[in-house]
Amino acid sequence: MEISASDRDLIGVMRRYFAAQAELESLKAQLEAARQAAGEAIGVFYDHRENAEHAADLQRSHRLREEMASLMQHAEAWGRAASGADEHDRSAAEAEPEE
C-alpha cells in the first residue's frame, strides 16, 4: 500500500496535534498543582497579568491551544478535500457507460 504525500502530511499534522495535546495536558496538571499549593483563586492564578511567576507557562498553554485548533482545521480541510475527491470519483464512475 502506497501512502500519498497528502496522507503523509496529514499524519504529520496529527502527530503534532497529539504531541501538543500531551504537552498541554502535562502543563495544565502542573499549573493546577501549583495553583492548589498556592491556595490561589482560579481567576487570579490563571490570569498571566496577575501571576508573573507562571505567566510564561500560562501563555504557553494558550499558544498550544491555538496550535491545536490550527492543526485540527488543517486536518478538517484535508478531510473535506478527501471527501470531495471520493464523491468526484463516485460521480465519474457512475457517469461512465457500461459495456
PDB file of C-alpha atoms in Angstrom:
ATOM      1  CA  MET A   1       0.000   0.000   0.000  1.00  0.00           C
ATOM      2  CA  GLU A   2       1.403   3.341  -1.052  1.00  0.00           C
ATOM      3  CA  ILE A   3       0.889   6.470   1.029  1.00  0.00           C
ATOM      4  CA  SER A   4       0.373   9.724  -0.845  1.00  0.00           C
ATOM      5  CA  ALA A   5       2.164  12.963   0.027  1.00  0.00           C
ATOM      6  CA  SER A   6      -1.161  14.350   1.219  1.00  0.00           C
ATOM      7  CA  ASP A   7      -1.656  11.397   3.567  1.00  0.00           C
ATOM      8  CA  ARG A   8       1.882  11.792   4.920  1.00  0.00           C
ATOM      9  CA  ASP A   9       1.157  15.472   5.528  1.00  0.00           C
ATOM     10  CA  LEU A  10      -1.983  14.581   7.464  1.00  0.00           C
ATOM     11  CA  ILE A  11      -0.079  12.020   9.526  1.00  0.00           C
ATOM     12  CA  GLY A  12       2.496  14.686  10.388  1.00  0.00           C
ATOM     13  CA  VAL A  13      -0.237  17.151  11.340  1.00  0.00           C
ATOM     14  CA  MET A  14      -1.945  14.625  13.588  1.00  0.00           C
ATOM     15  CA  ARG A  15       1.324  13.597  15.230  1.00  0.00           C
ATOM     16  CA  ARG A  16       2.000  17.250  16.074  1.00  0.00           C
ATOM     17  CA  TYR A  17      -1.589  17.655  17.289  1.00  0.00           C
ATOM     18  CA  PHE A  18      -1.287  14.738  19.710  1.00  0.00           C
ATOM     19  CA  ALA A  19       2.160  15.880  20.877  1.00  0.00           C
ATOM     20  CA  ALA A  20       0.770  19.364  21.580  1.00  0.00           C
ATOM     21  CA  GLN A  21      -2.220  17.822  23.335  1.00  0.00           C
ATOM     22  CA  ALA A  22       0.031  15.740  25.602  1.00  0.00           C
ATOM     23  CA  GLU A  23       2.209  18.759  26.358  1.00  0.00           C
ATOM     24  CA  LEU A  24      -0.860  20.856  27.162  1.00  0.00           C
ATOM     25  CA  GLU A  25      -2.301  18.198  29.482  1.00  0.00           C
ATOM     26  CA  SER A  26       1.002  17.974  31.348  1.00  0.00           C
ATOM     27  CA  LEU A  27       1.260  21.752  31.591  1.00  0.00           C
ATOM     28  CA  LYS A  28      -2.326  22.030  32.827  1.00  0.00           C
ATOM     29  CA  ALA A  29      -1.656  19.441  35.537  1.00  0.00           C
ATOM     30  CA  GLN A  30       1.482  21.295  36.672  1.00  0.00           C
ATOM     31  CA  LEU A  31      -0.307  24.635  36.732  1.00  0.00           C
ATOM     32  CA  GLU A  32      -3.288  23.271  38.634  1.00  0.00           C
ATOM     33  CA  ALA A  33      -0.992  21.640  41.213  1.00  0.00           C
ATOM     34  CA  ALA A  34       0.828  24.961  41.628  1.00  0.00           C
ATOM     35  CA  ARG A  35      -2.496  26.799  41.973  1.00  0.00           C
ATOM     36  CA  GLN A  36      -3.750  24.434  44.629  1.00  0.00           C
ATOM     37  CA  ALA A  37      -0.435  24.557  46.511  1.00  0.00           C
ATOM     38  CA  ALA A  38      -0.564  28.356  46.487  1.00  0.00           C
ATOM     39  CA  GLY A  39      -4.224  28.372  47.520  1.00  0.00           C
ATOM     40  CA  GLU A  40      -4.975  30.923  44.783  1.00  0.00           C
ATOM     41  CA  ALA A  41      -8.370  31.557  43.259  1.00  0.00           C
ATOM     42  CA  ILE A  42      -8.740  30.252  39.717  1.00  0.00           C
ATOM     43  CA  GLY A  43      -9.409  33.683  38.208  1.00  0.00           C
ATOM     44  CA  VAL A  44      -6.328  35.214  39.782  1.00  0.00           C
ATOM     45  CA  PHE A  45      -3.926  32.330  39.232  1.00  0.00           C
ATOM     46  CA  TYR A  46      -4.782  31.779  35.566  1.00  0.00           C
ATOM     47  CA  ASP A  47      -4.522  35.486  34.663  1.00  0.00           C
ATOM     48  CA  HIS A  48      -0.997  35.911  33.292  1.00  0.00           C
ATOM     49  CA  ARG A  49      -1.137  39.627  34.168  1.00  0.00           C
ATOM     50  CA  GLU A  50      -1.777  38.787  37.822  1.00  0.00           C
ATOM     51  CA  ASN A  51       0.535  35.778  38.077  1.00  0.00           C
ATOM     52  CA  ALA A  52       4.016  36.817  36.929  1.00  0.00           C
ATOM     53  CA  GLU A  53       5.584  33.636  38.329  1.00  0.00           C
ATOM     54  CA  HIS A  54       3.606  31.380  35.986  1.00  0.00           C
ATOM     55  CA  ALA A  55       2.906  33.862  33.168  1.00  0.00           C
ATOM     56  CA  ALA A  56       5.202  32.101  30.674  1.00  0.00           C
ATOM     57  CA  ASP A  57       3.501  28.739  31.284  1.00  0.00           C
ATOM     58  CA  LEU A  58       0.055  30.304  31.064  1.00  0.00           C
ATOM     59  CA  GLN A  59       0.926  31.931  27.756  1.00  0.00           C
ATOM     60  CA  ARG A  60       2.433  28.646  26.534  1.00  0.00           C
ATOM     61  CA  SER A  61      -0.851  26.875  27.314  1.00  0.00           C
ATOM     62  CA  HIS A  62      -2.746  29.452  25.226  1.00  0.00           C
ATOM     63  CA  ARG A  63      -0.297  29.011  22.323  1.00  0.00           C
ATOM     64  CA  LEU A  64      -0.691  25.231  22.499  1.00  0.00           C
ATOM     65  CA  ARG A  65      -4.483  25.545  22.358  1.00  0.00           C
ATOM     66  CA  GLU A  66      -4.202  27.851  19.352  1.00  0.00           C
ATOM     67  CA  GLU A  67      -1.776  25.468  17.652  1.00  0.00           C
ATOM     68  CA  MET A  68      -4.095  22.529  18.261  1.00  0.00           C
ATOM     69  CA  ALA A  69      -7.040  24.458  16.788  1.00  0.00           C
ATOM     70  CA  SER A  70      -4.984  25.346  13.717  1.00  0.00           C
ATOM     71  CA  LEU A  71      -3.808  21.759  13.272  1.00  0.00           C
ATOM     72  CA  MET A  72      -7.357  20.455  13.574  1.00  0.00           C
ATOM     73  CA  GLN A  73      -8.537  22.963  10.963  1.00  0.00           C
ATOM     74  CA  HIS A  74      -5.817  21.653   8.650  1.00  0.00           C
ATOM     75  CA  ALA A  75      -6.963  18.069   9.260  1.00  0.00           C
ATOM     76  CA  GLU A  76     -10.610  19.017   8.697  1.00  0.00           C
ATOM     77  CA  ALA A  77      -9.703  20.717   5.410  1.00  0.00           C
ATOM     78  CA  TRP A  78      -7.853  17.566   4.368  1.00  0.00           C
ATOM     79  CA  GLY A  79     -10.918  15.506   5.262  1.00  0.00           C
ATOM     80  CA  ARG A  80     -13.232  17.752   3.241  1.00  0.00           C
ATOM     81  CA  ALA A  81     -10.870  17.593   0.255  1.00  0.00           C
ATOM     82  CA  ALA A  82     -10.617  13.810   0.516  1.00  0.00           C
ATOM     83  CA  SER A  83     -14.369  13.510   0.830  1.00  0.00           C
ATOM     84  CA  GLY A  84     -14.843  15.745  -2.205  1.00  0.00           C
ATOM     85  CA  ALA A  85     -12.367  13.660  -4.214  1.00  0.00           C
ATOM     86  CA  ASP A  86     -14.190  10.471  -3.218  1.00  0.00           C
ATOM     87  CA  GLU A  87     -17.513  11.988  -4.283  1.00  0.00           C
ATOM     88  CA  HIS A  88     -15.980  13.101  -7.585  1.00  0.00           C
ATOM     89  CA  ASP A  89     -14.606   9.595  -8.197  1.00  0.00           C
ATOM     90  CA  ARG A  90     -18.012   8.025  -7.482  1.00  0.00           C
ATOM     91  CA  SER A  91     -19.773  10.502  -9.785  1.00  0.00           C
ATOM     92  CA  ALA A  92     -17.281   9.852 -12.562  1.00  0.00           C
ATOM     93  CA  ALA A  93     -17.675   6.094 -12.166  1.00  0.00           C
ATOM     94  CA  GLU A  94     -21.466   6.372 -12.341  1.00  0.00           C
ATOM     95  CA  ALA A  95     -21.270   8.539 -15.459  1.00  0.00           C
ATOM     96  CA  GLU A  96     -19.173   6.019 -17.410  1.00  0.00           C
ATOM     97  CA  PRO A  97     -21.291   3.934 -19.774  1.00  0.00           C
ATOM     98  CA  GLU A  98     -21.387   0.213 -19.087  1.00  0.00           C
ATOM     99  CA  GLU A  99     -20.279  -2.186 -21.801  1.00  0.00           C
TER     100      GLU A  99
END
